[in-house]
Tab-separated table of C-alpha atoms and ligand atoms in Angstrom:
chain	number	residue	atom	x	y	z
A	1	MET	CA	-10.483	-0.462	17.805
A	2	ASN	CA	-10.383	-0.064	13.810
A	3	LYS	CA	-7.128	1.091	13.746
A	4	LYS	CA	-5.820	3.205	10.031
A	5	ILE	CA	-2.897	1.921	8.186
A	6	ILE	CA	0.097	3.162	7.806
A	7	ILE	CA	2.737	1.837	5.813
A	8	ALA	CA	6.107	3.038	4.611
A	9	ASN	CA	7.973	2.153	1.449
A	10	LEU	CA	11.319	1.424	1.749
A	11	LYS	CA	11.373	0.401	-1.771
A	12	LEU	CA	15.453	-0.403	-3.639
A	13	ASN	CA	17.024	1.472	-0.262
A	14	GLY	CA	19.481	0.358	2.083
A	15	ASN	CA	21.141	-2.288	3.939
A	16	VAL	CA	21.381	-4.198	6.298
A	17	LYS	CA	22.797	-1.701	8.947
A	18	TYR	CA	20.144	0.497	7.711
A	19	ILE	CA	17.186	-1.981	8.519
A	20	LYS	CA	18.379	-2.743	11.800
A	21	LYS	CA	18.450	0.968	12.567
A	22	TYR	CA	15.011	1.373	11.213
A	23	ILE	CA	13.753	-1.559	13.001
A	24	GLU	CA	15.107	-0.812	16.164
A	25	ILE	CA	14.059	2.973	16.406
A	26	LEU	CA	10.441	2.252	15.213
A	27	LYS	CA	10.530	-0.271	17.926
A	28	LYS	CA	10.522	2.128	20.682
A	29	TYR	CA	7.480	4.059	19.688
A	30	THR	CA	5.626	1.907	20.567
A	31	TYR	CA	2.617	4.734	21.616
A	32	ILE	CA	2.355	4.596	17.618
A	33	ASN	CA	0.752	1.244	17.556
A	34	GLN	CA	-1.770	1.795	19.653
A	35	LYS	CA	-3.547	4.281	17.237
A	36	TYR	CA	-2.329	2.840	14.352
A	37	ARG	CA	-0.859	-0.298	12.487
A	38	ILE	CA	2.324	0.708	11.331
A	39	LEU	CA	3.812	-2.190	8.519
A	40	ILE	CA	6.690	-1.462	6.111
A	41	ALA	CA	7.685	-3.208	2.990
A	42	PRO	CA	12.048	-3.280	3.095
A	43	PRO	CA	13.375	-5.089	0.242
A	44	ILE	CA	12.673	-8.052	-0.230
A	45	LEU	CA	15.975	-9.649	0.529
A	46	TYR	CA	15.172	-7.899	3.634
A	47	LEU	CA	12.579	-9.367	4.746
A	48	TYR	CA	13.676	-11.773	6.826
A	49	LEU	CA	16.210	-10.010	8.851
A	50	SER	CA	13.434	-7.405	8.837
A	51	ASN	CA	10.703	-10.822	10.286
A	52	LEU	CA	13.612	-11.424	13.170
A	53	ILE	CA	13.568	-8.117	13.980
A	54	ILE	CA	9.934	-6.666	14.423
A	55	LYS	CA	9.744	-10.191	16.885
A	56	GLU	CA	7.619	-8.734	20.260
A	57	SER	CA	6.459	-5.682	18.396
A	58	GLN	CA	3.241	-4.413	16.510
A	59	ILE	CA	5.018	-3.751	13.345
A	60	LYS	CA	4.241	-5.871	10.509
A	61	LEU	CA	5.925	-6.701	7.664
A	62	VAL	CA	4.866	-5.990	3.670
A	63	SER	CA	6.238	-7.397	0.981
A	64	GLN	CA	6.860	-5.248	-2.067
A	65	ASN	CA	6.474	-7.328	-4.601
A	66	ILE	CA	4.979	-11.249	-5.269
A	67	ASP	CA	5.383	-13.938	-8.324
A	68	LYS	CA	2.097	-14.491	-10.297
A	69	ASN	CA	3.955	-18.122	-10.125
A	70	ILE	CA	3.600	-21.049	-7.399
A	71	SER	CA	7.740	-22.464	-8.081
A	72	GLY	CA	9.403	-23.282	-11.649
A	73	SER	CA	11.593	-22.056	-14.323
A	74	PHE	CA	11.419	-17.819	-12.792
A	75	THR	CA	15.095	-16.591	-11.764
A	76	GLY	CA	14.945	-13.534	-9.734
A	77	GLU	CA	11.411	-14.031	-7.920
A	78	ILE	CA	9.825	-14.550	-5.366
A	79	SER	CA	6.643	-16.536	-4.119
A	80	GLY	CA	3.837	-16.503	-2.104
A	81	GLU	CA	4.967	-19.800	-0.531
A	82	MET	CA	8.168	-18.258	0.521
A	83	LEU	CA	6.624	-14.999	1.516
A	84	LYS	CA	3.685	-17.462	3.987
A	85	ASP	CA	7.400	-19.388	5.037
A	86	ILE	CA	8.381	-16.008	7.065
A	87	ASN	CA	5.327	-15.781	8.124
A	88	ILE	CA	4.774	-12.434	5.482
A	89	LYS	CA	0.800	-11.627	5.422
A	90	TYR	CA	0.874	-8.148	3.086
A	91	VAL	CA	2.307	-7.375	-0.582
A	92	ILE	CA	1.753	-4.482	-2.671
A	93	ILE	CA	1.271	-5.384	-6.035
A	94	GLY	CA	-0.092	-3.307	-8.972
A	95	HIS	CA	2.353	0.120	-7.749
A	96	SER	CA	3.187	2.501	-10.538
A	97	GLU	CA	6.852	1.274	-10.743
A	98	ARG	CA	6.106	-2.003	-11.570
A	99	LYS	CA	3.392	-0.796	-14.034
A	100	LYS	CA	6.603	1.786	-15.872
A	101	TYR	CA	9.635	0.032	-15.259
A	102	HIS	CA	9.321	-3.902	-15.013
A	103	LYS	CA	5.880	-4.013	-18.136
A	104	GLU	CA	3.809	-6.173	-14.988
A	105	ASN	CA	-0.121	-4.877	-16.748
A	106	ASN	CA	-3.595	-5.650	-15.557
A	107	ILE	CA	-3.577	-9.527	-16.091
A	108	ASP	CA	-0.345	-9.903	-14.469
A	109	ILE	CA	-1.684	-7.591	-11.759
A	110	LEU	CA	-4.599	-9.856	-10.958
A	111	ASN	CA	-2.929	-13.151	-11.426
A	112	LYS	CA	-0.409	-12.017	-8.394
A	113	ILE	CA	-3.985	-10.691	-6.305
A	114	ILE	CA	-5.152	-14.337	-6.832
A	115	ILE	CA	-1.654	-16.023	-5.936
A	116	ALA	CA	-1.456	-13.822	-2.680
A	117	LYS	CA	-4.840	-14.462	-2.001
A	118	LYS	CA	-3.910	-18.254	-2.279
A	119	PHE	CA	-1.210	-17.689	0.614
A	120	ASN	CA	-3.072	-15.708	2.973
A	121	ILE	CA	-1.066	-12.964	2.483
A	122	LYS	CA	-3.460	-9.104	2.162
A	123	PRO	CA	-3.468	-7.811	-1.334
A	124	ILE	CA	-2.513	-3.657	-1.456
A	125	ILE	CA	-3.244	-2.754	-4.138
A	126	CYS	CA	-2.511	0.149	-6.291
A	127	ILE	CA	-4.567	2.232	-8.611
A	128	GLY	CA	-4.485	5.801	-10.054
A	129	GLU	CA	-4.231	7.891	-13.186
A	130	ASN	CA	-1.573	9.426	-14.897
A	131	ILE	CA	-1.477	13.181	-15.421
A	132	GLN	CA	-2.981	13.793	-18.358
A	133	ASP	CA	-6.418	11.960	-16.861
A	134	TYR	CA	-5.902	13.635	-13.959
A	135	GLU	CA	-6.096	16.719	-15.433
A	136	ASN	CA	-8.997	15.925	-18.465
A	137	LYS	CA	-10.972	15.030	-14.912
A	138	LYS	CA	-10.686	11.199	-15.438
A	139	SER	CA	-9.318	9.789	-12.223
A	140	LYS	CA	-12.676	8.439	-11.135
A	141	LYS	CA	-13.004	6.433	-14.695
A	142	ILE	CA	-9.591	5.499	-15.092
A	143	CYS	CA	-9.694	3.986	-11.064
A	144	LYS	CA	-13.165	2.347	-11.824
A	145	LYS	CA	-11.661	0.742	-14.811
A	146	GLN	CA	-8.743	-0.933	-13.064
A	147	ILE	CA	-11.569	-1.901	-10.116
A	148	LYS	CA	-13.247	-3.181	-13.021
A	149	PHE	CA	-10.614	-4.646	-14.631
A	150	LEU	CA	-10.352	-7.065	-11.346
A	151	ILE	CA	-14.330	-7.845	-10.834
A	152	LYS	CA	-15.086	-9.015	-14.517
A	153	ASN	CA	-11.959	-11.572	-15.299
A	154	ASN	CA	-12.295	-12.528	-11.720
A	155	ASN	CA	-14.927	-11.593	-10.021
A	156	ILE	CA	-16.360	-9.503	-6.956
A	157	ASN	CA	-14.591	-11.242	-4.199
A	158	ILE	CA	-10.938	-10.799	-5.828
A	159	LEU	CA	-11.374	-7.655	-3.800
A	160	LYS	CA	-12.456	-8.619	-0.540
A	161	ASN	CA	-10.034	-8.950	2.270
A	162	THR	CA	-7.690	-6.543	0.226
A	163	ILE	CA	-6.204	-2.855	1.095
A	164	LEU	CA	-6.972	-0.533	-2.288
A	165	ALA	CA	-4.405	1.882	-2.389
A	166	TYR	CA	-5.607	4.827	-4.217
A	167	GLU	CA	-1.970	6.481	-5.504
A	168	PRO	CA	-2.680	9.354	-8.481
A	169	ILE	CA	0.826	8.419	-10.899
A	170	TRP	CA	1.271	12.232	-10.550
A	171	ALA	CA	1.587	12.307	-6.963
A	172	ILE	CA	4.498	9.795	-6.501
A	173	GLY	CA	7.527	10.756	-5.238
A	174	THR	CA	7.317	14.485	-7.268
A	175	GLY	CA	6.436	15.963	-3.896
A	176	LYS	CA	3.380	16.977	-5.451
A	177	ASN	CA	-0.046	15.445	-2.991
A	178	ALA	CA	-3.336	15.525	-3.868
A	179	ASN	CA	-5.207	17.559	-2.340
A	180	ILE	CA	-7.889	16.513	0.354
A	181	LYS	CA	-11.255	17.040	-1.972
A	182	HIS	CA	-10.108	15.303	-4.355
A	183	ILE	CA	-9.029	12.099	-2.396
A	184	SER	CA	-11.485	12.258	-0.605
A	185	LYS	CA	-13.638	12.567	-3.360
A	186	ILE	CA	-12.375	9.369	-5.020
A	187	HIS	CA	-11.954	7.663	-1.836
A	188	LYS	CA	-16.489	8.226	-1.650
A	189	TYR	CA	-16.498	7.176	-5.608
A	190	ILE	CA	-14.732	3.872	-5.119
A	191	ILE	CA	-16.778	3.127	-2.295
A	192	LYS	CA	-19.953	3.864	-3.971
A	193	TYR	CA	-18.847	1.313	-7.095
A	194	ILE	CA	-18.401	-1.003	-5.281
A	195	THR	CA	-21.314	-1.237	-3.198
A	196	SER	CA	-23.027	-0.415	-5.961
A	197	ILE	CA	-22.419	-4.282	-6.994
A	198	ASN	CA	-22.172	-5.713	-3.312
A	199	LYS	CA	-22.807	-4.303	0.069
A	200	ASN	CA	-20.903	-5.867	1.801
A	201	ILE	CA	-17.899	-6.668	0.513
A	202	ILE	CA	-17.057	-2.716	0.909
A	203	LYS	CA	-16.859	-3.978	4.351
A	204	LYS	CA	-13.617	-6.144	3.759
A	205	ILE	CA	-11.859	-3.516	1.957
A	206	LYS	CA	-9.609	-0.555	3.269
A	207	ILE	CA	-8.905	1.839	1.212
A	208	ILE	CA	-5.977	4.251	1.797
A	209	TYR	CA	-3.828	7.393	-0.100
A	210	GLY	CA	-0.483	7.807	-1.778
A	211	GLY	CA	1.362	9.693	-2.712
A	212	SER	CA	3.895	12.735	-1.644
A	213	ILE	CA	3.023	12.869	2.154
A	214	ASN	CA	5.160	15.144	3.954
A	215	LYS	CA	4.933	16.186	7.454
A	216	LYS	CA	2.731	19.150	6.871
A	217	ASN	CA	-0.221	18.267	4.507
A	218	ILE	CA	-0.606	14.150	7.385
A	219	TYR	CA	-1.906	15.140	9.761
A	220	ASN	CA	-5.182	16.450	7.294
A	221	ILE	CA	-5.319	13.413	4.998
A	222	ILE	CA	-5.565	10.956	7.612
A	223	ASN	CA	-8.124	12.206	9.417
A	224	ASN	CA	-9.971	11.944	6.500
A	225	LYS	CA	-12.651	9.687	7.590
A	226	TYR	CA	-12.719	8.426	4.539
A	227	ILE	CA	-9.136	7.567	4.298
A	228	ASP	CA	-8.306	4.368	6.397
A	229	GLY	CA	-4.380	4.709	6.151
A	230	LEU	CA	-1.726	5.816	4.075
A	231	LEU	CA	1.214	4.290	1.773
A	232	ILE	CA	4.492	6.219	2.273
A	233	GLY	CA	7.517	6.591	-0.218
A	234	LYS	CA	10.219	9.190	0.710
A	235	SER	CA	8.841	10.237	3.989
A	236	SER	CA	9.592	7.290	5.243
A	237	TRP	CA	12.869	6.360	3.894
A	238	LYS	CA	14.454	8.215	7.532
A	239	ILE	CA	13.980	7.386	10.341
A	240	GLU	CA	14.039	9.741	12.242
A	241	ASN	CA	12.214	11.274	9.649
A	242	PHE	CA	9.229	8.761	9.599
A	243	ILE	CA	9.204	9.099	12.964
A	244	LYS	CA	8.513	13.033	13.381
A	245	ILE	CA	5.528	12.698	10.893
A	246	LEU	CA	4.096	9.819	13.191
A	247	ASN	CA	4.365	11.730	15.582
A	248	ILE	CA	1.611	14.534	13.964
A	249	ILE	CA	-0.377	12.173	13.530
A	250	GLU	CA	-0.345	10.433	17.289
B	301	PEP	C1	4.922	5.012	-3.644
B	301	PEP	O1	5.553	4.979	-3.357
B	301	PEP	O2	3.900	4.416	-3.112
B	301	PEP	C2	4.987	6.106	-2.742
B	301	PEP	C3	3.243	7.299	-2.222
B	301	PEP	O3	5.506	7.928	-2.754
B	301	PEP	P1	6.004	8.887	-2.538
B	301	PEP	O4	5.916	8.895	-1.106
B	301	PEP	O5	7.285	9.359	-2.256
B	301	PEP	O6	5.171	9.822	-3.289
C-alpha cells in the first residue's frame, strides 16, 4: 500500500524531556502507521536521542537541515555524513524560514539536495509563492520557476526520489491554509510540468502540502488524490494535539 506521508516539523521547540515524551506517546499509536508513514523532524540536537527512542517503531526521523559541504571549517553546521552516521533518511531543504532567516538561496538549496542524495538521504524540497504572488495569481509560475531552476542547473534526475513540499509562504504559521481547490490545482500543475519533461520521474516523486494544517482542515486536504502527504508545523508541537489530528484522519 502506498502510504501517505505525515511529517511533524517541531522546528526550534523542545528539550530532552519533551522529545522523550513526544516519541514515547507517538509510538503507542501503532495503528496510525498502518495507513500513514509518520515522520518527525525534531531539532537536530535531538536526532541522536530520537533515533534511540524510535527503535522498533515505524516512525522515521527527518533532519531540519543539512550543510552543502561534506566537512571542514563550517562552524555550527551538520553534514550529510553525520546524518547518515545516525541513520537519518530524510531532510527538509529550502524551507521558507531558512530562506528568510538564514538567507538560503536557490544555489544553496540545489547544493544541499545534491549532498543529501550523495548520502542517500531523501530531500523534502520546499517550494511555494509569497502572498503578493498568490494574490497576483502567480502561484503556478513561481513553483515552476523554483523547480525549473533545479532542473536547469542540474538535470531532471535531481527530482528523482524526492518529496516536493508545496508550502505557500503566506500559509506557513499564519493560521491561513490554502484551500483544497488551490492546493490540488498547484499539485496537478507540478505533476503536469514534470511529466512534460520526463514521464517516468514523476512516479519517483511525492508531492505533499504544508501550511497551517489543523484539526478542521486536515481531513479534506489529506484525502485529496493529488496530495501525497502533509508537512505540519504548529499543530504537531503538542503531542496530544498531533495525536488528535492523526485520529481525525485515521
Ligand atoms: C512548516 O513550517 O512547514 C509548516 C507547515 O508550519 P505550519 O503548519 O505551522 O504552518
